[in-house]
CSV table of C-alpha atoms and ligand atoms in Angstrom, one decimal:
chain,number,residue,atom,x,y,z
A,1,MET,CA,-6.7,3.1,-25.3
A,2,ASN,CA,-6.6,6.3,-23.3
A,3,VAL,CA,-6.0,5.8,-19.6
A,4,LEU,CA,-6.5,8.0,-16.6
A,5,LEU,CA,-4.4,7.4,-13.5
A,6,ILE,CA,-5.6,8.8,-10.2
A,7,GLY,CA,-2.9,9.8,-7.7
A,8,SER,CA,0.3,11.8,-7.3
A,9,GLY,CA,2.8,9.8,-5.3
A,10,GLY,CA,5.7,7.4,-5.9
A,11,ARG,CA,3.4,4.5,-6.4
A,12,GLU,CA,1.5,6.3,-9.2
A,13,HIS,CA,4.8,7.5,-10.7
A,14,ALA,CA,5.9,3.9,-11.0
A,15,LEU,CA,2.5,2.8,-12.4
A,16,ALA,CA,2.7,5.6,-15.0
A,17,TRP,CA,6.3,4.5,-15.9
A,18,LYS,CA,5.1,0.9,-16.4
A,19,LEU,CA,1.8,1.8,-18.2
A,20,LYS,CA,3.8,4.0,-20.5
A,21,GLN,CA,5.6,1.0,-21.9
A,22,SER,CA,2.4,-0.7,-23.0
A,23,PRO,CA,1.7,-1.2,-26.7
A,24,LEU,CA,-2.0,-0.9,-25.9
A,25,LEU,CA,-1.7,2.7,-24.5
A,26,GLY,CA,-3.1,5.7,-26.4
A,27,LYS,CA,-2.7,8.8,-24.2
A,28,LEU,CA,-1.9,8.6,-20.5
A,29,TYR,CA,-3.5,11.2,-18.2
A,30,ALA,CA,-3.1,11.7,-14.5
A,31,ILE,CA,-5.3,13.4,-11.9
A,32,PRO,CA,-3.7,15.3,-10.2
A,33,GLY,CA,-0.3,13.7,-11.1
A,34,SER,CA,2.9,15.5,-10.2
A,35,ALA,CA,5.7,17.5,-11.7
A,36,ALA,CA,7.8,14.4,-12.0
A,37,MET,CA,4.9,12.4,-13.6
A,38,ALA,CA,4.4,15.1,-16.3
A,39,ASP,CA,7.2,13.5,-18.4
A,40,LEU,CA,5.0,10.4,-18.7
A,41,ALA,CA,1.4,11.6,-18.4
A,42,GLU,CA,-0.6,14.7,-19.1
A,43,CYS,CA,-1.5,15.9,-15.6
A,44,GLN,CA,-4.7,17.7,-14.8
A,45,ALA,CA,-5.4,19.7,-11.6
A,46,ILE,CA,-8.7,18.1,-10.6
A,47,GLY,CA,-9.3,17.0,-7.0
A,48,GLN,CA,-9.0,13.2,-6.4
A,49,GLU,CA,-12.4,13.4,-4.7
A,50,ASP,CA,-14.1,15.6,-7.3
A,51,PHE,CA,-16.1,12.7,-8.7
A,52,GLU,CA,-18.1,14.9,-11.2
A,53,GLY,CA,-14.9,16.6,-12.4
A,54,ILE,CA,-13.2,13.2,-12.9
A,55,SER,CA,-16.2,11.7,-14.8
A,56,ASP,CA,-16.5,14.8,-17.0
A,57,PHE,CA,-12.8,14.5,-17.8
A,58,CYS,CA,-13.2,10.9,-18.8
A,59,ALA,CA,-16.0,11.8,-21.2
A,60,ASP,CA,-14.0,14.6,-22.6
A,61,LYS,CA,-10.8,12.6,-23.2
A,62,ALA,CA,-12.5,9.3,-24.2
A,63,ILE,CA,-10.9,7.5,-21.3
A,64,ALA,CA,-11.2,3.7,-21.7
A,65,LEU,CA,-9.8,2.8,-18.3
A,66,VAL,CA,-9.4,4.6,-15.0
A,67,VAL,CA,-6.7,3.3,-12.7
A,68,VAL,CA,-7.1,4.4,-9.1
A,69,GLY,CA,-3.8,4.5,-7.1
A,70,PRO,CA,-4.6,5.6,-3.5
A,71,GLU,CA,-7.3,4.3,-1.1
A,72,ALA,CA,-8.9,7.6,-0.1
A,73,PRO,CA,-11.0,8.1,-3.2
A,74,LEU,CA,-11.9,4.4,-3.3
A,75,ALA,CA,-13.1,4.6,0.3
A,76,LYS,CA,-15.3,7.6,-0.7
A,77,GLY,CA,-16.8,5.6,-3.6
A,78,LEU,CA,-15.0,6.8,-6.7
A,79,ALA,CA,-15.2,3.4,-8.4
A,80,ASP,CA,-18.9,3.0,-7.8
A,81,PHE,CA,-19.5,6.5,-9.1
A,82,LEU,CA,-17.6,6.0,-12.3
A,83,ALA,CA,-18.9,2.5,-12.9
A,84,ALA,CA,-22.5,3.9,-12.7
A,85,LYS,CA,-21.6,6.2,-15.5
A,86,GLY,CA,-20.3,3.2,-17.6
A,87,ILE,CA,-16.6,4.0,-17.1
A,88,LYS,CA,-14.3,1.0,-16.7
A,89,VAL,CA,-12.3,1.3,-13.4
A,90,PHE,CA,-9.4,-0.6,-11.9
A,91,GLY,CA,-10.1,-0.2,-8.1
A,92,PRO,CA,-12.7,-1.8,-5.8
A,93,SER,CA,-16.1,-0.5,-4.8
A,94,GLN,CA,-16.6,1.5,-1.6
A,95,LYS,CA,-17.7,-1.6,0.2
A,96,GLY,CA,-14.6,-3.4,-1.0
A,97,ALA,CA,-12.4,-0.5,0.1
A,98,MET,CA,-13.8,-1.0,3.7
A,99,LEU,CA,-11.4,-3.9,3.9
A,100,GLU,CA,-8.7,-1.2,4.3
A,101,ALA,CA,-10.8,1.6,5.7
A,102,SER,CA,-12.1,-0.4,8.7
A,103,LYS,CA,-10.0,-2.8,10.7
A,104,GLN,CA,-13.2,-4.2,12.2
A,105,PHE,CA,-14.7,-4.9,8.8
A,106,ALA,CA,-11.5,-6.6,7.7
A,107,LYS,CA,-11.2,-8.7,10.8
A,108,GLU,CA,-14.8,-9.8,10.7
A,109,PHE,CA,-14.6,-10.5,7.0
A,110,MET,CA,-11.6,-12.8,7.6
A,111,ASP,CA,-13.4,-14.5,10.5
A,112,ARG,CA,-16.5,-15.1,8.5
A,113,ASN,CA,-14.5,-16.5,5.5
A,114,TYR,CA,-11.9,-18.5,7.4
A,115,LEU,CA,-8.8,-16.6,6.5
A,116,PRO,CA,-5.9,-17.0,9.0
A,117,THR,CA,-5.5,-13.9,11.1
A,118,ALA,CA,-4.7,-12.9,14.7
A,119,GLY,CA,-7.4,-13.4,17.4
A,120,PHE,CA,-9.2,-10.1,18.2
A,121,SER,CA,-12.0,-8.3,19.8
A,122,VAL,CA,-13.7,-5.1,18.8
A,123,LEU,CA,-14.2,-2.4,21.5
A,124,TYR,CA,-17.0,0.1,20.9
A,125,SER,CA,-16.4,2.7,23.6
A,126,TRP,CA,-13.6,4.1,25.8
A,127,GLU,CA,-15.3,2.6,28.9
A,128,ALA,CA,-15.5,-0.9,27.3
A,129,ALA,CA,-11.9,-0.6,26.2
A,130,GLN,CA,-10.7,0.1,29.8
A,131,ASP,CA,-12.6,-2.9,31.1
A,132,LYS,CA,-11.3,-5.2,28.5
A,133,ILE,CA,-7.7,-4.0,28.8
A,134,LYS,CA,-7.8,-4.3,32.6
A,135,ALA,CA,-9.0,-7.8,32.2
A,136,ASN,CA,-6.3,-8.7,29.7
A,137,ARG,CA,-3.5,-10.9,31.0
A,138,LYS,CA,-1.4,-11.5,27.9
A,139,TYR,CA,1.2,-8.9,26.8
A,140,PRO,CA,2.3,-7.6,24.4
A,141,VAL,CA,-1.1,-6.8,22.9
A,142,VAL,CA,-1.9,-4.9,19.7
A,143,ILE,CA,-4.3,-1.9,19.7
A,144,LYS,CA,-5.5,-0.7,16.4
A,145,ALA,CA,-7.7,2.3,15.5
A,146,ASP,CA,-10.6,1.1,13.4
A,147,GLY,CA,-10.3,3.7,10.6
A,148,LEU,CA,-7.7,5.1,8.3
A,149,ALA,CA,-4.8,6.7,10.2
A,150,ALA,CA,-2.0,7.1,7.6
A,151,GLY,CA,-0.2,4.0,8.9
A,152,LYS,CA,0.0,5.3,12.5
A,153,GLY,CA,-3.1,3.7,14.0
A,154,VAL,CA,-1.3,0.5,15.2
A,155,ARG,CA,0.3,0.3,18.6
A,156,ILE,CA,2.1,-2.7,20.1
A,157,CYS,CA,1.7,-2.3,23.8
A,158,MET,CA,4.0,-4.0,26.3
A,159,ASP,CA,1.8,-3.6,29.4
A,160,GLU,CA,-1.5,-2.4,30.7
A,161,ALA,CA,-0.4,1.2,31.0
A,162,GLU,CA,0.7,1.3,27.3
A,163,ALA,CA,-2.5,-0.3,26.2
A,164,LEU,CA,-4.7,2.1,28.1
A,165,ALA,CA,-2.6,5.0,26.8
A,166,ALA,CA,-3.1,3.8,23.2
A,167,ALA,CA,-6.8,3.3,23.6
A,168,SER,CA,-7.1,6.7,25.3
A,169,ASP,CA,-5.2,8.4,22.4
A,170,PHE,CA,-7.5,6.8,19.8
A,171,MET,CA,-10.9,6.8,21.6
A,172,GLU,CA,-10.8,9.5,24.2
A,173,LYS,CA,-8.4,12.1,22.7
A,174,ARG,CA,-9.4,11.1,19.2
A,175,ILE,CA,-6.0,11.8,17.7
A,176,PHE,CA,-7.2,10.3,14.4
A,177,GLY,CA,-10.7,11.8,14.8
A,178,PHE,CA,-13.5,9.4,13.8
A,179,SER,CA,-11.0,6.7,12.9
A,180,GLY,CA,-10.7,6.0,16.7
A,181,SER,CA,-14.4,5.7,17.4
A,182,LYS,CA,-13.8,2.0,17.7
A,183,VAL,CA,-10.6,0.0,18.3
A,184,VAL,CA,-9.6,-3.6,17.6
A,185,LEU,CA,-7.6,-5.4,20.3
A,186,GLU,CA,-5.5,-8.0,18.7
A,187,GLU,CA,-3.3,-10.9,19.7
A,188,PHE,CA,0.4,-10.2,19.2
A,189,LEU,CA,2.1,-12.3,16.5
A,190,THR,CA,5.8,-12.8,15.8
A,191,GLY,CA,7.6,-13.6,12.6
A,192,ARG,CA,8.9,-12.1,9.3
A,193,GLU,CA,6.6,-10.0,7.3
A,194,ALA,CA,5.9,-9.8,3.6
A,195,SER,CA,3.2,-8.2,1.3
A,196,VAL,CA,1.4,-10.4,-1.1
A,197,MET,CA,-0.7,-8.5,-3.7
A,198,ALA,CA,-3.0,-10.1,-6.2
A,199,LEU,CA,-5.2,-8.7,-9.0
A,200,VAL,CA,-8.8,-9.7,-8.3
A,201,ASP,CA,-11.6,-9.3,-11.0
A,202,GLY,CA,-14.5,-10.4,-8.8
A,203,GLU,CA,-14.3,-14.1,-9.9
A,204,THR,CA,-10.6,-15.0,-9.8
A,205,PHE,CA,-7.2,-13.8,-8.7
A,206,LEU,CA,-3.8,-13.5,-10.2
A,207,MET,CA,-0.9,-13.3,-7.6
A,208,LEU,CA,1.7,-10.7,-8.2
A,209,PRO,CA,5.4,-11.1,-7.2
A,210,PRO,CA,5.6,-10.9,-3.4
A,211,ALA,CA,7.3,-7.9,-1.9
A,212,ARG,CA,8.8,-6.8,1.4
A,213,ASP,CA,8.4,-3.3,2.8
A,214,HIS,CA,10.6,-1.9,5.6
A,215,LYS,CA,8.1,0.0,7.8
A,216,ARG,CA,10.3,1.3,10.6
A,217,LEU,CA,12.2,4.5,10.1
A,218,LEU,CA,15.6,3.4,11.2
A,219,ASP,CA,18.1,0.6,10.4
A,220,GLY,CA,17.6,-2.7,12.1
A,221,ASP,CA,13.8,-2.1,12.2
A,222,ALA,CA,14.2,0.5,15.0
A,223,GLY,CA,12.3,3.8,15.4
A,224,PRO,CA,8.7,4.7,14.6
A,225,ASN,CA,6.4,3.1,12.0
A,226,THR,CA,6.3,4.9,8.7
A,227,GLY,CA,4.5,4.5,5.4
A,228,GLY,CA,7.5,2.4,4.2
A,229,MET,CA,11.2,3.2,3.9
A,230,GLY,CA,12.1,0.9,1.1
A,231,ALA,CA,11.1,-2.4,-0.5
A,232,LEU,CA,12.4,-5.5,-2.1
A,233,CYS,CA,10.7,-7.5,-4.8
A,234,PRO,CA,10.4,-10.5,-5.2
A,235,ALA,CA,10.6,-11.4,-1.5
A,236,GLU,CA,11.9,-14.9,-0.9
A,237,ILE,CA,8.9,-17.0,0.3
A,238,SER,CA,8.9,-20.8,0.2
A,239,LYS,CA,6.9,-22.6,-2.3
A,240,ALA,CA,4.9,-24.2,0.4
A,241,ASP,CA,4.0,-20.9,2.0
A,242,LEU,CA,3.1,-19.5,-1.4
A,243,GLU,CA,0.7,-22.4,-2.0
A,244,PHE,CA,-0.8,-21.9,1.4
A,245,ILE,CA,-1.3,-18.2,0.7
A,246,LYS,CA,-3.0,-18.9,-2.6
A,247,LYS,CA,-5.3,-21.5,-1.1
A,248,GLU,CA,-6.0,-20.1,2.4
A,249,VAL,CA,-5.8,-16.4,1.8
A,250,LEU,CA,-6.4,-15.4,-1.8
A,251,GLN,CA,-8.9,-18.1,-2.8
A,252,ARG,CA,-10.8,-17.6,0.5
A,253,PHE,CA,-10.7,-13.9,-0.2
A,254,VAL,CA,-12.3,-14.3,-3.6
A,255,ASP,CA,-14.8,-16.8,-2.2
A,256,GLY,CA,-15.7,-14.3,0.5
A,257,ILE,CA,-16.2,-11.3,-1.7
A,258,LYS,CA,-18.4,-13.4,-4.0
A,259,LYS,CA,-20.5,-14.8,-1.2
A,260,GLU,CA,-20.9,-11.3,0.3
A,261,ARG,CA,-21.5,-9.6,-3.0
A,262,ILE,CA,-18.7,-7.2,-2.6
A,263,SER,CA,-17.8,-5.7,-6.0
A,264,PHE,CA,-14.0,-5.9,-6.2
A,265,ARG,CA,-12.0,-5.3,-9.4
A,266,GLY,CA,-8.6,-4.1,-8.4
A,267,VAL,CA,-5.6,-5.2,-6.3
A,268,ILE,CA,-5.9,-6.8,-2.9
A,269,TYR,CA,-2.8,-6.3,-0.7
A,270,ALA,CA,-2.4,-8.8,2.2
A,271,GLY,CA,0.2,-7.8,4.8
A,272,LEU,CA,1.3,-11.1,6.1
A,273,MET,CA,3.3,-12.4,9.1
A,274,PHE,CA,5.0,-15.7,8.8
A,275,THR,CA,4.3,-17.0,12.3
A,276,PRO,CA,5.4,-20.4,13.7
A,277,GLU,CA,1.9,-21.6,13.0
A,278,GLY,CA,2.0,-20.4,9.4
A,279,PRO,CA,1.3,-17.2,7.5
A,280,LYS,CA,-1.4,-14.9,9.0
A,281,VAL,CA,-3.0,-11.8,7.6
A,282,LEU,CA,-2.1,-8.6,9.5
A,283,GLU,CA,-4.0,-6.2,7.3
A,284,PHE,CA,-5.6,-5.6,4.0
A,285,ASN,CA,-5.0,-2.7,1.6
A,286,VAL,CA,-7.1,-2.3,-1.5
A,287,ARG,CA,-4.4,-0.8,-3.6
A,288,PHE,CA,-0.8,-1.3,-4.5
A,289,GLY,CA,1.7,-0.8,-1.7
A,290,ASP,CA,3.9,2.2,-1.6
A,291,PRO,CA,6.9,1.7,-1.9
A,292,GLU,CA,6.2,-1.9,-2.8
A,293,ALA,CA,4.8,-1.0,-6.2
A,294,GLN,CA,8.0,0.9,-7.1
A,295,ALA,CA,9.9,-2.3,-6.5
A,296,MET,CA,7.4,-4.5,-8.3
A,297,MET,CA,6.8,-2.7,-11.5
A,298,PRO,CA,10.4,-3.2,-12.8
A,299,VAL,CA,10.3,-7.0,-12.2
A,300,ILE,CA,7.0,-7.5,-14.0
A,301,LYS,CA,7.7,-8.4,-17.6
A,302,SER,CA,4.0,-8.7,-18.7
A,303,ASP,CA,2.2,-5.7,-20.1
A,304,LEU,CA,0.6,-4.0,-17.0
A,305,LEU,CA,-2.1,-2.3,-19.0
A,306,GLY,CA,-3.3,-5.5,-20.5
A,307,LEU,CA,-3.5,-7.0,-17.0
A,308,LEU,CA,-5.3,-4.1,-15.3
A,309,ASP,CA,-7.7,-3.7,-18.2
A,310,ALA,CA,-8.6,-7.4,-18.1
A,311,CYS,CA,-9.0,-7.2,-14.3
A,312,ALA,CA,-11.3,-4.1,-14.5
A,313,GLY,CA,-13.3,-5.9,-17.2
A,314,GLY,CA,-13.8,-9.1,-15.2
A,315,LYS,CA,-11.6,-11.0,-17.7
A,316,LEU,CA,-8.6,-12.0,-15.7
A,317,GLY,CA,-9.2,-15.7,-16.1
A,318,SER,CA,-7.1,-16.2,-19.2
A,319,LYS,CA,-4.2,-14.1,-17.9
A,320,THR,CA,-0.8,-15.1,-16.6
A,321,ILE,CA,2.0,-13.0,-15.3
A,322,GLU,CA,5.6,-13.1,-16.4
A,323,VAL,CA,8.5,-11.7,-14.4
A,324,THR,CA,12.0,-10.6,-15.5
A,325,GLY,CA,13.8,-12.9,-13.0
A,326,GLN,CA,15.7,-9.9,-11.6
A,327,THR,CA,15.5,-8.6,-8.0
A,328,CYS,CA,14.5,-5.0,-7.4
A,329,VAL,CA,15.4,-2.9,-4.4
A,330,ASN,CA,14.3,0.6,-3.6
A,331,VAL,CA,15.4,3.1,-1.0
A,332,VAL,CA,13.1,5.9,0.2
A,333,LEU,CA,14.7,9.2,0.7
A,334,ALA,CA,12.7,11.1,3.4
A,335,SER,CA,12.7,14.6,4.8
A,336,LYS,CA,14.1,15.6,8.2
A,337,GLY,CA,11.3,15.3,10.7
A,338,TYR,CA,9.5,12.4,8.9
A,339,PRO,CA,7.2,10.8,10.0
A,340,GLU,CA,6.1,13.3,12.7
A,341,SER,CA,6.5,16.7,11.0
A,342,PRO,CA,8.6,16.7,7.8
A,343,GLU,CA,10.4,19.7,6.5
A,344,LYS,CA,9.5,21.0,3.1
A,345,GLY,CA,11.0,23.2,0.4
A,346,LYS,CA,14.6,21.9,0.3
A,347,GLU,CA,16.3,21.8,-3.1
A,348,ILE,CA,17.0,18.3,-4.3
A,349,LYS,CA,20.4,17.9,-5.9
A,350,GLY,CA,21.9,15.2,-8.1
A,351,LEU,CA,18.8,14.2,-10.0
A,352,ASP,CA,20.5,14.8,-13.4
A,353,ALA,CA,23.4,12.4,-12.6
A,354,VAL,CA,21.4,9.3,-11.7
A,355,PRO,CA,23.2,6.3,-13.2
A,356,ALA,CA,21.7,4.3,-16.1
A,357,GLY,CA,19.5,1.4,-14.9
A,358,VAL,CA,18.3,3.3,-11.8
A,359,THR,CA,14.9,4.9,-11.7
A,360,VAL,CA,13.9,7.6,-9.3
A,361,PHE,CA,10.2,7.8,-8.5
A,362,HIS,CA,9.0,10.9,-6.9
A,363,SER,CA,6.7,10.7,-3.9
A,364,GLY,CA,6.7,14.2,-2.5
A,365,SER,CA,8.4,16.8,-4.7
A,366,VAL,CA,7.4,20.0,-6.5
A,367,GLN,CA,9.2,21.8,-9.3
A,368,GLN,CA,10.1,25.5,-9.1
A,369,ASP,CA,12.2,27.5,-11.5
A,370,GLY,CA,13.4,24.3,-13.1
A,371,LYS,CA,14.5,22.7,-9.8
A,372,TYR,CA,12.9,20.0,-7.7
A,373,LEU,CA,12.1,20.9,-4.1
A,374,THR,CA,11.0,18.5,-1.3
A,375,HIS,CA,7.3,18.6,-0.6
A,376,GLY,CA,6.5,15.8,1.8
A,377,GLY,CA,7.7,13.2,4.2
A,378,ARG,CA,8.7,10.6,1.7
A,379,VAL,CA,10.4,12.5,-1.1
A,380,LEU,CA,12.0,10.0,-3.6
A,381,THR,CA,12.1,6.2,-4.1
A,382,VAL,CA,15.4,5.3,-5.7
A,383,THR,CA,14.9,2.0,-7.5
A,384,ALA,CA,17.3,-0.5,-9.1
A,385,ALA,CA,17.1,-4.0,-10.4
A,386,GLY,CA,19.9,-6.5,-10.5
A,387,LYS,CA,20.6,-10.1,-11.1
A,388,ASP,CA,20.4,-10.7,-7.4
A,389,LEU,CA,19.8,-8.8,-4.2
A,390,ALA,CA,23.4,-7.8,-3.7
A,391,GLU,CA,23.6,-6.3,-7.2
A,392,ALA,CA,20.3,-4.4,-6.9
A,393,ARG,CA,21.4,-3.0,-3.5
A,394,GLU,CA,24.8,-1.9,-4.8
A,395,LYS,CA,23.2,-0.1,-7.8
A,396,ALA,CA,20.4,1.6,-5.7
A,397,TYR,CA,22.8,2.8,-2.9
A,398,ALA,CA,25.4,4.0,-5.5
A,399,ALA,CA,22.6,6.2,-6.9
A,400,VAL,CA,21.4,7.3,-3.4
A,401,ASN,CA,25.0,8.6,-2.7
A,402,GLY,CA,24.7,11.0,-5.6
A,403,ILE,CA,21.4,12.6,-4.5
A,404,ASN,CA,21.0,14.9,-1.6
A,405,PHE,CA,18.8,17.5,0.1
A,406,ASP,CA,19.0,19.2,3.5
A,407,GLY,CA,18.0,16.8,6.2
A,408,MET,CA,17.7,13.8,3.9
A,409,GLN,CA,17.3,10.5,5.8
A,410,TYR,CA,17.2,6.9,4.6
A,411,ARG,CA,17.8,3.4,5.7
A,412,LYS,CA,21.0,1.7,4.8
A,413,ASP,CA,19.8,-1.9,5.3
A,414,ILE,CA,17.0,-2.2,2.7
A,415,GLY,CA,16.8,-5.8,1.5
A,416,LEU,CA,18.9,-7.1,4.4
B,501,AMP,P1,-0.9,-2.9,10.0
B,501,AMP,O1,-1.2,-1.4,9.6
B,501,AMP,O2,-2.1,-3.6,10.6
B,501,AMP,O3,-0.2,-3.6,9.0
B,501,AMP,O4,0.2,-2.8,11.2
B,501,AMP,C1,1.4,-2.1,11.0
B,501,AMP,C2,2.5,-3.0,11.5
B,501,AMP,O5,2.2,-3.3,12.9
B,501,AMP,C3,2.7,-4.3,10.9
B,501,AMP,O6,3.4,-4.2,9.7
B,501,AMP,C4,3.3,-5.2,11.9
B,501,AMP,O7,4.7,-5.0,12.0
B,501,AMP,C5,2.7,-4.6,13.2
B,501,AMP,N1,1.5,-5.4,13.6
B,501,AMP,C6,0.2,-5.3,13.2
B,501,AMP,N2,-0.6,-6.2,13.8
B,501,AMP,C7,0.2,-7.0,14.5
B,501,AMP,C8,0.0,-8.2,15.3
B,501,AMP,N3,-1.2,-8.7,15.5
B,501,AMP,N4,1.1,-8.7,16.0
B,501,AMP,C9,2.3,-8.2,15.8
B,501,AMP,N5,2.6,-7.1,15.1
B,501,AMP,C10,1.6,-6.5,14.4
B,502,LIG,N1,3.9,0.2,2.3
B,502,LIG,C1,2.8,-0.1,3.0
B,502,LIG,C2,1.5,0.3,2.4
B,502,LIG,O1,1.5,0.8,1.3
B,502,LIG,O2,0.5,0.3,3.1
């Protein structure tokens, strides 16, 4: 079957790498794809939000399945648009994508459907926010912009002044535009974090191997939040916690979307915190995590295309998922200035000498005169699997040592 993958980042590079191994695959296309993905997929320069263009392309190339990588086109309704044209899509409806695109929607969905999450209130205006914050006695408190904010819309505030500053940035100064028209004020939780993703076909779910991202820029979880500086998969989660997550998070999620008639055929990503009272959901994403996907694809033994196609077709019920038993670690190589204002256009050296068994997924690079140049904050995700965490780390960091570009920064403690 011919498959069209939407997206251009490291996550999509990893999905393309795994889809390419499928015996079910005819031709693989990507919109817009990237220079690095061109080895795996035929890339077409159509906008990710050009719905007509994408649907015409599907008709033209006899596409049997569209796999949507990023959230933005889903939040704009790409899956609904293609489904209405009879095209099979892996990726939830616009309403389903609101679970990522609106913190308020996600929190209220969890509340209505009894999923464990931090206590919260929604503030609808800057005036209301000031009153609520001034009345708040418990610190730290978490302030979240309602809408999409590229992972920067969450502030942990230590006192009233910080909380007012955060609310002012979001609601008064509108640093994320419309995304800050409402804010969620949330109880501060503590504990380790992990990401649990599951395929959901509208009726049932299939849990994927759990992963752990490293969201802060610097070693020891210091520095600002980023999109993710490296990941580990599978993350060690106790059997009891996994059972709890299946029952109290994933099953309740599926029950909730059914009850609320939310069309959802794709991947749900639950960002979890393992608090002293048990696992709680911090956030939902409606797509694979990045860089979690780059660490997950190498440990999935099952045919990914078979799984995604069954999911998109509402036929997940009979499927199971097999893993390799290895542990995978990846290290994100980021540009100087990331996450605030990353430099671009630096030559990437050492890509031809990457050791066997290590895969380099490209998140933000372009090709010019046969060379790769940096073209974004997160540039590469260097990925290695091993018999255990130590071996995977050793292989990944050995490969990292052979790669460089001006201003390259990365964490040395991924997996630890
Ligand atoms: P989110 O985008 O909601 O996942 O938030 C980004 C990061 O902020 C999370 O990975 C957590 O480290 C932190 N965070 C979010 N919500 C809370 C909370 N209620 N308590 C403590 N930390 C939080
Ligand atoms: N790595 C976190 C995310 O994809 O949202």
